[in-house]
Amino acid sequence: MKRFKDKVAIITGASTGLGPVMARMMAAEGAKLVLAARRLELVEDVAADIGDDAVAIRADVTDEGDVETMVDAAMSRWGQVDVMMNNAAVPGTDKYIWEQTVDNFLDTYKVDCMAAMLCSREVLNRSMLERRAGSIVNFSSSAGWDGMVRKSHYSAAKGALRILTKTIAREVGEYGIRCNCVVPGAIGTDLMLNYMKRVADEQGRTVEEIEAGIVAPLPLKTFSTPEDVARMALFLASDEARTITGQSINVDAGLVMS
Ligand code: NAD
C-alpha cells in the first residue's frame, strides 16, 4: 500500500523514539520527507538511512525562524506540504505542583503545545490553505486526559494540545484540511525508559518493578511499541481518514476509555 505516494510530510522530533519509526514507515509508503530535530547529526543519520526521499534539517520547533526555515526546506525541495506530524516533545522536570516553576511549566508548554500551533500555522500559510488539502497530526499523551502526579507542566500542555487540535480542525475543515491527535499511553521508547529509571532511582526500586506497576492497570497488560502508535498516526495522516477530524484517538492498551 502506498498511501503517501506524491505526498510531502514534515516530521518534528524525528531523531529519536517514534519520529524515526514514522519516517521509515512513511517513506516505505512513498512519502517525501523533511525530518526536523535540534540535533542535526542524529536526524541526518535517519535521513541518510532513508535515502533521497528524506532531507534532514536542524530546527527548534519553539523558534519561529527555525520553523519557517523547516517549512522553506519542504517548499524548496518538493514545492508542497501535505502532512504535518507535530511529534516533538519534552517531558520537563518532574515536580509537585508546590515545587513547580514558571520556567519548567512554560518551557514544557512551548514544545508540547505552542510548537504545534507554530508548525501548523506555517504549513497552512505556505501550502495547505492554498492547495485546499492537508492533514495535521498532533501527539498528546494519556497524561493530558487525567493528569499525572509531578507532571502538571506536561499534563496541562498535552491536554491543551487536544483542544488546539479541535480548534484547528474547526477552522480548516472548509478548506479540505484535517487535524487530529494521537494520544499514546506508555510507549517503549527512551523517553519512557528514562522516566522509569528516574522513578526507580528515587524510590529505591528496580525498573522492572516500576514497569510492572504501570502495566498492571492496563486491560491489555502491555506497553505500545512505536510501530503501534505510528500505525494510527499514519492512518490519520492518510486519505483513509478523509472524514475524520478533530479527534483524539487513544493508543494506550486500554488505559483511558472515554
Ligand atoms: P522522544 O523524546 O524519543 O522524542 C521526542 C523528540 O522531540 C526528541 O527527539 C527530542 O529531541 C525532540 N524535541 C524536543 N524538543 C524539541 C524542540 N524544541 N525542537 C525540536 N525537537 C525537539 O519521545 P517519543 O517517545 O518518541 O515520543 C513521541 C511523542 O509521543 C511525543 O509527543 C511524546 O510526548 C508522546 N508520548 C510518548 C509517550 C512514551 O511513553 N514514550 C507516552 C505518551 C506520549
XYZ file of N, CA and C and ligand atoms in Angstrom:
818
model
N 0.848 -1.195 0.000
C 0.000 0.000 0.000
C 0.891 1.256 0.000
N 0.644 2.185 -0.901
C 1.451 3.418 -0.979
C 0.547 4.617 -0.698
N 0.162 4.770 0.563
C -0.790 5.828 0.904
C -0.198 7.227 0.751
N 1.158 7.318 0.717
C 1.775 8.647 0.689
C 2.526 8.927 -0.621
N 2.143 8.207 -1.668
C 2.738 8.467 -2.990
C 2.425 9.917 -3.382
N 3.421 10.656 -3.845
C 3.279 12.065 -4.242
C 2.905 12.983 -3.077
N 3.108 12.525 -1.844
C 2.803 13.393 -0.689
C 4.104 13.778 0.015
N 4.077 14.983 0.581
C 5.237 15.505 1.302
C 4.861 15.669 2.774
N 5.701 15.138 3.650
C 5.410 15.213 5.086
C 6.589 15.816 5.839
N 6.257 16.603 6.858
C 7.273 17.090 7.795
C 7.042 16.357 9.116
N 8.113 15.811 9.676
C 8.026 15.161 10.999
C 8.978 15.894 11.938
N 8.450 16.421 13.030
C 9.326 17.078 14.014
C 9.747 16.057 15.081
N 10.856 16.357 15.740
C 11.370 15.412 16.743
C 11.712 14.078 16.103
N 12.290 14.149 14.893
C 12.473 12.932 14.091
C 13.779 12.211 14.383
N 14.471 12.597 15.468
C 15.788 12.000 15.715
C 15.740 10.768 16.610
N 14.756 10.681 17.501
C 14.723 9.548 18.445
C 13.289 9.047 18.609
N 13.150 7.834 19.117
C 11.843 7.299 19.507
C 10.896 7.107 18.331
N 9.698 7.645 18.467
C 8.636 7.458 17.482
C 8.947 8.109 16.119
N 9.621 9.266 16.140
C 9.864 10.032 14.912
C 10.523 9.219 13.809
N 11.694 8.624 14.072
C 12.357 7.850 13.015
C 11.532 6.648 12.554
N 10.754 6.060 13.457
C 9.912 4.912 13.087
C 8.845 5.375 12.089
N 8.199 6.509 12.390
C 7.192 7.045 11.458
C 7.835 7.415 10.133
N 9.054 7.981 10.203
C 9.741 8.398 8.973
C 9.962 7.192 8.058
N 10.449 6.106 8.622
C 10.739 4.917 7.789
C 9.450 4.325 7.234
N 8.405 4.294 8.068
C 7.132 3.720 7.601
C 6.505 4.586 6.508
N 6.601 5.909 6.660
C 6.022 6.793 5.636
C 6.820 6.719 4.342
N 8.147 6.653 4.470
C 8.990 6.543 3.266
C 8.662 5.251 2.518
N 8.427 4.178 3.247
C 8.098 2.891 2.614
C 6.779 2.976 1.849
N 5.952 3.959 2.235
C 4.664 4.131 1.540
C 4.705 5.304 0.563
N 5.924 5.721 0.190
C 6.058 6.665 -0.912
C 6.211 8.129 -0.537
N 6.265 8.463 0.767
C 6.321 9.882 1.159
C 7.691 10.493 0.891
N 7.680 11.782 0.569
C 8.881 12.614 0.583
C 8.884 13.300 1.947
N 10.058 13.367 2.573
C 10.070 13.767 3.979
C 11.041 14.904 4.283
N 10.618 15.789 5.183
C 11.546 16.692 5.861
C 11.563 16.261 7.313
N 12.750 15.896 7.783
C 12.894 15.382 9.150
C 13.606 16.437 9.980
N 12.923 16.918 11.015
C 13.451 18.045 11.785
C 13.759 17.631 13.221
N 14.863 18.143 13.720
C 15.224 17.929 15.125
C 16.280 18.949 15.504
N 16.504 19.089 16.796
C 17.520 20.035 17.238
C 18.927 19.489 17.000
N 19.062 18.160 17.135
C 20.396 17.546 16.965
C 20.528 17.055 15.517
N 21.154 17.909 14.684
C 21.201 17.645 13.244
C 21.862 16.304 12.929
N 22.938 15.974 13.671
C 23.678 14.746 13.309
C 22.789 13.511 13.469
N 21.907 13.517 14.459
C 21.029 12.354 14.674
C 20.005 12.234 13.546
N 19.411 13.357 13.197
C 18.361 13.318 12.179
C 18.965 13.120 10.781
N 20.227 13.523 10.613
C 20.915 13.239 9.338
C 21.106 11.737 9.160
N 21.383 11.035 10.244
C 21.539 9.571 10.154
C 20.235 8.921 9.702
N 19.111 9.411 10.261
C 17.799 8.847 9.894
C 17.524 9.121 8.419
N 17.803 10.360 7.982
C 17.549 10.728 6.578
C 18.448 9.927 5.638
N 19.715 9.750 6.024
C 20.650 9.001 5.162
C 20.187 7.560 5.001
N 19.667 7.013 6.067
C 19.167 5.640 6.055
C 17.993 5.496 5.066
N 17.187 6.557 4.956
C 16.015 6.519 4.068
C 16.422 6.782 2.618
N 17.376 7.711 2.433
C 17.865 7.985 1.070
C 17.352 9.299 0.522
N 17.222 9.369 -0.819
C 16.932 10.640 -1.499
C 15.575 11.232 -1.133
N 14.674 10.426 -0.621
C 13.329 10.928 -0.321
C 13.235 11.637 1.033
N 14.365 11.772 1.732
C 14.318 12.445 3.038
C 15.421 13.492 3.150
N 15.062 14.673 3.663
C 16.083 15.662 3.998
C 16.022 15.937 5.488
N 17.199 16.166 6.048
C 17.293 16.460 7.482
C 17.490 17.957 7.660
N 16.864 18.494 8.689
C 17.062 19.917 8.963
C 17.102 20.134 10.468
N 18.000 21.062 10.892
C 18.040 21.390 12.314
C 16.962 22.425 12.596
N 16.067 22.123 13.500
C 15.031 23.100 13.857
C 14.603 22.901 15.294
N 14.603 24.007 16.036
C 13.959 24.027 17.351
C 12.524 24.475 17.090
N 11.563 23.606 17.383
C 10.176 23.891 16.990
C 9.537 25.026 17.803
N 10.233 25.526 18.821
C 9.691 26.658 19.573
C 10.181 27.990 18.999
N 11.056 27.917 17.992
C 11.658 29.118 17.428
C 10.989 29.437 16.084
N 10.373 30.613 15.995
C 9.610 30.944 14.776
C 10.482 30.913 13.530
N 11.715 31.439 13.640
C 12.625 31.458 12.484
C 12.976 30.042 12.048
N 13.244 29.160 13.018
C 13.588 27.767 12.686
C 12.405 27.064 12.012
N 11.206 27.348 12.489
C 10.020 26.691 11.909
C 9.819 27.169 10.468
N 10.033 28.468 10.240
C 9.941 28.988 8.861
C 10.972 28.313 7.966
N 12.196 28.163 8.483
C 13.265 27.519 7.702
C 12.908 26.062 7.400
N 12.305 25.405 8.377
C 11.902 23.997 8.199
C 10.870 23.859 7.068
N 9.888 24.743 7.078
C 8.853 24.668 6.035
C 9.432 25.113 4.688
N 10.357 26.117 4.715
C 11.079 26.511 3.488
C 11.760 25.305 2.861
N 12.368 24.473 3.698
C 13.109 23.303 3.190
C 12.167 22.393 2.411
N 10.965 22.187 2.938
C 9.995 21.331 2.231
C 9.538 21.993 0.941
N 9.285 23.301 0.994
C 8.763 24.003 -0.186
C 9.822 24.073 -1.285
N 11.100 24.351 -0.900
C 12.111 24.482 -1.954
C 12.476 23.122 -2.532
N 12.429 22.075 -1.729
C 12.790 20.752 -2.270
C 11.622 20.112 -3.030
N 10.390 20.246 -2.489
C 9.280 19.495 -3.083
C 8.055 20.335 -3.464
N 8.051 21.610 -3.050
C 7.000 22.509 -3.543
C 5.650 22.414 -2.853
N 5.531 21.576 -1.846
C 4.239 21.462 -1.145
C 4.444 20.747 0.196
N 3.443 20.889 1.066
C 3.417 20.090 2.309
C 2.015 19.504 2.431
N 1.931 18.188 2.531
C 0.638 17.507 2.668
C 0.358 17.060 4.094
N 1.431 16.727 4.826
C 1.249 16.163 6.172
C 2.200 16.855 7.141
N 1.658 17.288 8.273
C 2.481 17.869 9.339
C 2.348 16.988 10.573
N 3.418 16.322 10.946
C 3.436 15.471 12.143
C 4.083 16.255 13.289
N 3.260 16.773 14.200
C 3.772 17.556 15.336
C 4.128 16.614 16.486
N 5.270 15.942 16.322
C 5.668 14.853 17.215
C 6.638 15.283 18.322
N 7.393 16.359 18.103
C 8.427 16.759 19.076
C 7.807 17.032 20.441
N 8.515 16.647 21.475
C 8.015 16.897 22.838
C 9.161 16.804 23.826
N 8.959 17.431 24.974
C 9.875 17.241 26.106
C 9.048 16.832 27.328
N 9.650 16.059 28.238
C 8.912 15.674 29.447
C 8.940 16.748 30.533
N 9.861 17.727 30.422
C 10.039 18.685 31.510
C 10.658 17.994 32.718
N 10.759 18.746 33.810
C 11.339 18.187 35.039
C 10.223 17.839 36.006
N 10.249 16.602 36.531
C 9.189 16.168 37.456
C 9.165 17.066 38.705
N 7.999 17.651 38.964
C 7.856 18.499 40.161
C 6.425 18.424 40.655
N 6.259 18.326 41.977
C 4.909 18.504 42.521
C 4.479 19.946 42.260
N 3.159 20.160 42.306
C 2.656 21.494 41.974
C 3.219 22.553 42.937
N 3.500 22.144 44.178
C 4.009 23.137 45.133
C 5.493 23.434 44.912
N 6.121 22.654 44.021
C 7.522 22.930 43.666
C 7.621 23.545 42.268
N 6.505 23.600 41.569
C 6.514 23.954 40.138
C 7.138 25.335 39.919
N 7.835 25.487 38.796
C 8.413 26.791 38.464
C 7.821 27.286 37.138
N 7.821 28.580 36.980
C 7.297 29.174 35.743
C 8.130 28.699 34.559
N 9.461 28.631 34.739
C 10.314 28.210 33.616
C 10.008 26.783 33.184
N 9.905 25.869 34.149
C 9.633 24.462 33.815
C 8.277 24.332 33.122
N 7.290 25.060 33.662
C 5.926 24.988 33.112
C 5.896 25.528 31.679
N 6.476 26.717 31.494
C 6.398 27.354 30.175
C 7.320 26.692 29.148
N 8.502 26.246 29.588
C 9.421 25.588 28.643
C 8.765 24.320 28.093
N 8.056 23.599 28.944
C 7.380 22.373 28.507
C 6.209 22.725 27.595
N 5.436 23.716 28.007
C 4.272 24.139 27.211
C 4.689 24.571 25.795
N 5.829 25.258 25.724
C 6.256 25.768 24.408
C 6.495 24.626 23.425
N 7.141 23.560 23.875
C 7.418 22.438 22.958
C 6.163 21.588 22.770
N 5.454 21.322 23.863
C 4.408 20.286 23.840
C 3.043 20.805 23.379
N 2.909 22.126 23.249
C 1.642 22.657 22.742
C 1.873 23.807 21.752
N 2.594 24.841 22.196
C 2.735 26.021 21.334
C 3.382 25.690 19.985
N 4.350 24.779 19.992
C 5.064 24.447 18.754
C 4.116 23.859 17.709
N 3.103 23.133 18.169
C 2.129 22.568 17.214
C 1.361 23.697 16.536
N 1.078 24.760 17.296
C 0.431 25.936 16.703
C 1.353 26.565 15.646
N 2.633 26.761 16.008
C 3.585 27.411 15.091
C 3.757 26.610 13.803
N 3.998 25.294 13.947
C 4.256 24.458 12.763
C 2.996 24.377 11.904
N 1.829 24.264 12.554
C 0.572 24.187 11.794
C 0.337 25.492 11.055
N 0.504 26.609 11.760
C 0.307 27.929 11.124
C 1.162 28.050 9.877
N 2.414 27.647 9.998
C 3.357 27.830 8.896
C 3.023 26.947 7.691
N 2.687 25.663 7.928
C 2.368 24.807 6.762
C 1.028 25.207 6.148
N 0.109 25.698 6.977
C -1.174 26.169 6.433
C -0.946 27.366 5.524
N -0.166 28.343 6.020
C 0.052 29.565 5.241
C 0.886 29.339 3.992
N 1.851 28.434 4.080
C 2.777 28.250 2.952
C 2.251 27.283 1.893
N 1.340 26.373 2.291
C 0.957 25.352 1.312
C -0.492 24.875 1.431
N -0.904 24.446 2.612
C -2.166 23.694 2.711
C -3.396 24.527 2.364
N -3.462 25.787 2.852
C -4.673 26.591 2.605
C -4.849 26.837 1.111
N -3.742 27.184 0.440
C -3.816 27.480 -0.988
C -4.191 26.235 -1.790
N -3.646 25.099 -1.388
C -3.924 23.863 -2.133
C -5.226 23.205 -1.678
N -5.813 23.736 -0.616
C -7.051 23.180 -0.043
C -6.924 21.680 0.184
N -5.822 21.315 0.833
C -5.575 19.895 1.148
C -4.526 19.822 2.249
N -4.597 18.776 3.031
C -3.562 18.566 4.032
C -4.092 17.876 5.270
N -3.171 17.318 6.027
C -3.535 16.636 7.266
C -2.487 16.943 8.326
N -2.960 17.392 9.479
C -2.064 17.709 10.598
C -2.327 16.678 11.688
N -1.250 16.097 12.230
C -1.402 15.130 13.314
C -0.593 15.627 14.514
N -1.265 15.780 15.641
C -0.612 16.164 16.886
C -0.432 14.932 17.768
N 0.507 15.022 18.710
C 0.808 13.887 19.585
C 0.652 14.326 21.035
N -0.456 13.898 21.639
C -0.724 14.219 23.029
C -0.199 13.078 23.910
N -0.831 12.852 25.048
C -0.417 11.792 25.986
C -1.600 11.490 26.889
N -1.683 10.266 27.377
C -2.769 9.939 28.308
C -2.698 10.833 29.548
N -1.496 11.368 29.861
C -1.377 12.324 30.981
C -2.246 13.552 30.737
N -2.530 13.845 29.475
C -3.344 15.007 29.117
C -4.837 14.773 29.273
N -5.255 13.545 29.603
C -6.667 13.303 29.942
C -6.890 13.426 31.440
N -6.127 12.675 32.212
C -6.422 12.532 33.645
C -5.388 13.183 34.551
N -4.349 13.803 33.949
C -3.289 14.377 34.768
C -2.337 13.295 35.235
N -1.166 13.709 35.686
C -0.156 12.760 36.144
C 0.618 13.426 37.267
N 0.809 12.691 38.353
C 1.477 13.250 39.530
C 2.891 13.719 39.159
N 3.238 14.916 39.595
C 4.534 15.578 39.360
C 4.723 15.995 37.900
N 3.618 16.018 37.152
C 3.733 16.421 35.745
C 2.638 17.419 35.362
N 2.415 18.427 36.212
C 1.406 19.434 35.869
C 1.796 20.160 34.582
N 3.089 20.409 34.405
C 3.575 21.107 33.199
C 3.252 20.299 31.945
N 3.564 19.013 31.962
C 3.378 18.130 30.796
C 1.895 17.832 30.579
N 1.172 17.498 31.653
C -0.244 17.132 31.534
C -1.060 18.306 31.003
N -0.794 19.508 31.523
C -1.558 20.685 31.089
C -1.286 20.982 29.620
N -0.025 20.866 29.212
C 0.322 21.147 27.805
C -0.318 20.112 26.879
N -0.253 18.839 27.279
C -0.796 17.777 26.419
C -2.329 17.812 26.387
N -2.953 18.254 27.463
C -4.407 18.437 27.450
C -4.797 19.586 26.537
N -4.059 20.687 26.645
C -4.333 21.859 25.790
C -4.159 21.507 24.316
N -3.245 20.614 24.030
C -2.996 20.219 22.634
C -4.229 19.565 22.008
N -5.022 18.858 22.803
C -6.246 18.246 22.257
C -7.269 19.316 21.886
N -7.325 20.379 22.693
C -8.265 21.468 22.382
C -7.756 22.264 21.172
N -6.444 22.437 21.105
C -5.860 23.085 19.920
C -6.221 22.282 18.673
N -6.148 20.964 18.782
C -6.481 20.078 17.657
C -7.911 20.335 17.180
N -8.849 20.392 18.137
C -10.256 20.609 17.762
C -10.440 21.974 17.112
N -9.774 22.980 17.665
C -9.935 24.341 17.143
C -9.394 24.433 15.720
N -8.198 23.866 15.503
C -7.640 23.867 14.142
C -8.599 23.142 13.204
N -9.099 21.977 13.658
C -9.999 21.180 12.803
C -11.224 21.996 12.404
N -11.798 22.733 13.360
C -12.983 23.551 13.044
C -12.647 24.659 12.055
N -11.451 25.254 12.200
C -11.097 26.391 11.338
C -10.727 25.977 9.917
N -10.088 24.814 9.767
C -9.546 24.473 8.441
C -10.397 23.466 7.667
N -11.435 22.952 8.316
C -12.258 21.921 7.659
C -12.811 22.365 6.324
N -13.260 23.609 6.251
C -13.879 24.066 4.988
C -12.865 24.190 3.855
N -11.572 24.139 4.203
C -10.521 24.138 3.175
C -10.087 22.716 2.806
N -10.816 21.729 3.300
C -10.470 20.339 2.979
C -9.274 19.813 3.749
N -8.956 20.493 4.871
C -7.778 20.109 5.660
C -8.267 19.493 6.984
N -7.563 18.457 7.431
C -7.960 17.783 8.672
C -6.893 17.955 9.742
N -7.311 17.871 11.009
C -6.353 17.909 12.126
C -6.831 16.937 13.187
N -5.986 16.003 13.564
C -6.314 15.006 14.586
C -5.162 14.848 15.562
N -5.425 14.089 16.605
C -4.441 13.936 17.680
C -4.331 12.457 18.049
N -3.124 11.955 18.107
C -2.883 10.611 18.632
C -2.572 10.765 20.113
N -3.170 9.925 20.938
C -2.953 10.036 22.391
C -2.340 8.728 22.903
N -1.001 8.654 22.911
C -0.374 7.415 23.385
C -0.412 7.318 24.908
N -0.473 6.062 25.381
C -0.147 5.795 26.784
C 1.348 5.523 26.818
N 1.770 4.512 27.563
C 3.205 4.217 27.637
C 3.685 3.566 26.342
N 4.734 4.183 25.732
C 5.383 3.587 24.557
C 6.771 3.146 25.016
N 7.200 2.008 24.545
C 8.527 1.518 24.949
C 9.654 2.241 24.237
N 9.814 3.548 24.493
C 10.923 4.319 23.895
C 11.827 4.823 25.018
N 12.937 5.477 24.620
C 13.873 6.002 25.624
C 13.193 6.976 26.586
N 12.208 7.747 26.059
C 11.502 8.711 26.914
C 10.895 7.982 28.118
N 10.244 6.843 27.852
C 9.602 6.078 28.920
C 10.640 5.367 29.782
N 11.677 4.816 29.137
C 12.717 4.113 29.896
C 13.408 5.069 30.869
N 13.721 6.284 30.381
C 14.382 7.267 31.246
C 13.480 7.660 32.411
N 12.176 7.801 32.125
C 11.217 8.132 33.191
C 11.208 7.023 34.250
N 11.153 5.753 33.786
C 11.086 4.642 34.748
C 12.381 4.544 35.563
N 13.519 4.822 34.908
C 14.816 4.785 35.625
C 14.836 5.835 36.721
N 14.324 7.032 36.373
C 14.301 8.138 37.334
C 13.458 7.772 38.541
N 12.261 7.244 38.279
C 11.350 6.900 39.378
C 11.939 5.738 40.188
N 12.551 4.767 39.506
C 13.146 3.616 40.197
C 14.255 4.087 41.141
N 15.120 4.994 40.647
C 16.210 5.523 41.483
C 15.648 6.230 42.713
N 14.639 7.062 42.483
C 14.059 7.843 43.590
C 13.436 6.945 44.641
N 12.808 5.853 44.185
C 12.050 5.005 45.110
C 12.858 3.807 45.588
N 14.114 3.665 45.123
C 14.947 2.530 45.514
C 14.356 1.201 45.052
N 13.707 1.239 43.884
C 13.134 0.011 43.321
C 13.774 -0.258 41.954
N 13.453 -1.398 41.354
C 14.024 -1.710 40.041
C 13.122 -1.154 38.936
N 13.710 -0.995 37.756
C 12.930 -0.534 36.600
C 11.817 -1.537 36.299
N 12.118 -2.836 36.485
C 11.111 -3.877 36.211
C 9.908 -3.709 37.138
N 10.181 -3.355 38.393
C 9.061 -3.149 39.343
C 8.215 -1.945 38.925
N 8.882 -0.887 38.491
C 8.143 0.316 38.071
C 7.305 -0.018 36.842
N 7.910 -0.760 35.898
C 7.191 -1.135 34.675
C 5.967 -1.993 35.024
N 6.154 -2.935 35.947
C 5.035 -3.811 36.326
C 3.886 -2.990 36.912
N 4.240 -1.933 37.675
C 3.217 -1.065 38.267
C 2.461 -0.265 37.209
N 3.141 0.078 36.118
C 2.472 0.838 35.041
C 1.573 -0.092 34.221
N 2.053 -1.306 34.002
C 1.333 -2.238 33.133
C 0.111 -2.844 33.836
N 0.196 -3.033 35.153
C -0.857 -3.757 35.900
C -2.278 -3.247 35.630
N -2.535 -1.923 35.654
C -3.925 -1.477 35.438
C -4.380 -1.494 33.973
N -3.490 -1.815 33.047
C -3.862 -1.778 31.627
C -4.625 -3.046 31.253
N -5.810 -2.926 30.662
C -6.537 -4.129 30.254
C -5.700 -5.065 29.387
N -4.878 -4.499 28.494
C -4.094 -5.357 27.591
C -2.716 -5.714 28.145
N -2.382 -5.212 29.347
C -1.139 -5.601 30.060
C 0.122 -5.463 29.217
N 0.223 -4.391 28.449
C 1.433 -4.199 27.638
C 1.648 -2.733 27.312
N 2.930 -2.341 27.135
C 3.231 -1.047 26.539
C 2.883 -1.127 25.052
N 2.660 0.029 24.429
C 2.597 0.066 22.966
C 4.024 0.129 22.438
N 4.218 -0.389 21.250
C 5.502 -0.182 20.562
C 5.392 1.118 19.758
N 6.526 1.700 19.348
C 6.454 2.870 18.461
C 5.661 2.544 17.187
N 5.778 1.314 16.705
C 5.043 0.925 15.488
C 3.534 0.959 15.726
N 3.080 0.537 16.919
C 1.639 0.572 17.228
C 1.105 2.002 17.105
N 1.872 2.943 17.667
C 1.435 4.349 17.657
C 1.570 4.932 16.245
N 2.666 4.567 15.575
C 2.901 5.080 14.217
C 1.782 4.649 13.274
N 1.303 3.417 13.424
C 0.239 2.948 12.511
C -1.002 3.842 12.617
N -1.362 4.250 13.829
C -2.522 5.140 14.000
C -2.222 6.521 13.404
N -1.006 7.027 13.650
C -0.657 8.357 13.133
C -0.688 8.360 11.601
N -0.160 7.303 10.992
C -0.151 7.235 9.527
C -1.574 7.122 8.982
N -2.406 6.363 9.669
C -3.812 6.263 9.233
C -4.460 7.651 9.255
N -4.302 8.379 10.367
C -4.923 9.706 10.484
C -4.351 10.673 9.443
N -3.074 10.526 9.140
C -2.439 11.417 8.155
C -2.899 11.113 6.737
N -3.341 9.899 6.501
C -3.626 9.452 5.129
C -5.060 9.766 4.712
N -5.316 9.609 3.416
C -6.664 9.834 2.891
C -7.655 8.777 3.377
N -7.167 7.684 3.946
C -8.083 6.683 4.513
C -8.957 7.299 5.616
N -8.437 8.358 6.237
C -9.168 9.002 7.341
C -9.866 10.277 6.851
N -10.297 10.300 5.596
C -10.712 11.552 4.944
C -11.901 12.228 5.612
N -12.730 11.482 6.380
C -13.841 12.150 7.076
C -13.627 12.157 8.595
N -12.384 12.005 9.014
C -12.085 12.044 10.457
C -11.302 13.319 10.757
N -11.844 14.177 11.603
C -11.106 15.387 12.002
C -11.512 15.815 13.402
N -10.596 16.479 14.083
C -10.851 16.991 15.429
C -10.825 15.926 16.511
N -10.374 14.712 16.145
C -10.451 13.595 17.088
C -9.135 13.390 17.846
N -9.277 12.897 19.059
C -8.124 12.449 19.845
C -8.283 10.951 20.056
N -7.375 10.181 19.483
C -7.517 8.724 19.460
C -6.477 8.098 20.395
N -6.951 7.368 21.370
C -6.039 6.727 22.324
C -5.385 5.494 21.722
N -4.079 5.387 21.919
C -3.340 4.144 21.591
C -2.605 3.803 22.880
N -3.271 3.094 23.786
C -2.761 3.020 25.160
C -3.080 1.707 25.880
N -3.319 0.649 25.102
C -3.607 -0.662 25.702
C -4.835 -0.625 26.622
N -5.708 0.358 26.382
C -6.970 0.408 27.121
C -6.938 1.227 28.386
N -5.868 1.995 28.611
C -5.761 2.793 29.848
C -6.939 3.748 30.018
N -7.216 4.515 28.960
C -8.306 5.502 29.016
C -9.445 5.008 28.137
N -10.640 4.918 28.711
C -11.821 4.579 27.902
C -12.829 5.686 28.107
N -12.964 6.520 27.058
C -13.832 7.685 27.248
C -15.148 7.461 26.554
P 11.323 11.187 22.329
O 11.798 12.009 23.471
O 12.150 9.996 21.924
O 11.117 12.079 21.025
C 10.758 13.424 21.060
C 11.734 14.172 20.193
O 11.406 15.565 20.206
C 13.187 14.040 20.683
O 13.997 13.634 19.617
C 13.537 15.458 21.110
O 14.897 15.771 20.928
C 12.623 16.279 20.195
N 12.467 17.642 20.676
C 12.294 18.053 21.938
N 12.248 19.388 21.987
C 12.389 19.841 20.710
C 12.429 21.120 20.120
N 12.326 22.239 20.860
N 12.586 21.213 18.786
C 12.720 20.089 18.036
N 12.690 18.843 18.541
C 12.534 18.720 19.870
O 9.828 10.762 22.655
P 8.893 9.640 21.995
O 8.745 8.579 22.979
O 9.345 9.312 20.633
O 7.520 10.449 21.943
C 6.898 10.855 20.728
C 5.614 11.597 21.061
O 4.731 10.744 21.801
C 5.839 12.833 21.935
O 4.939 13.847 21.556
C 5.505 12.332 23.332
O 5.109 13.336 24.229
C 4.371 11.370 23.024
N 4.196 10.349 24.071
C 5.187 9.461 24.346
C 4.996 8.513 25.355
C 6.045 7.476 25.709
O 5.769 6.624 26.542
N 7.224 7.495 25.085
C 3.798 8.495 26.064
C 2.801 9.423 25.746
C 3.022 10.356 24.738
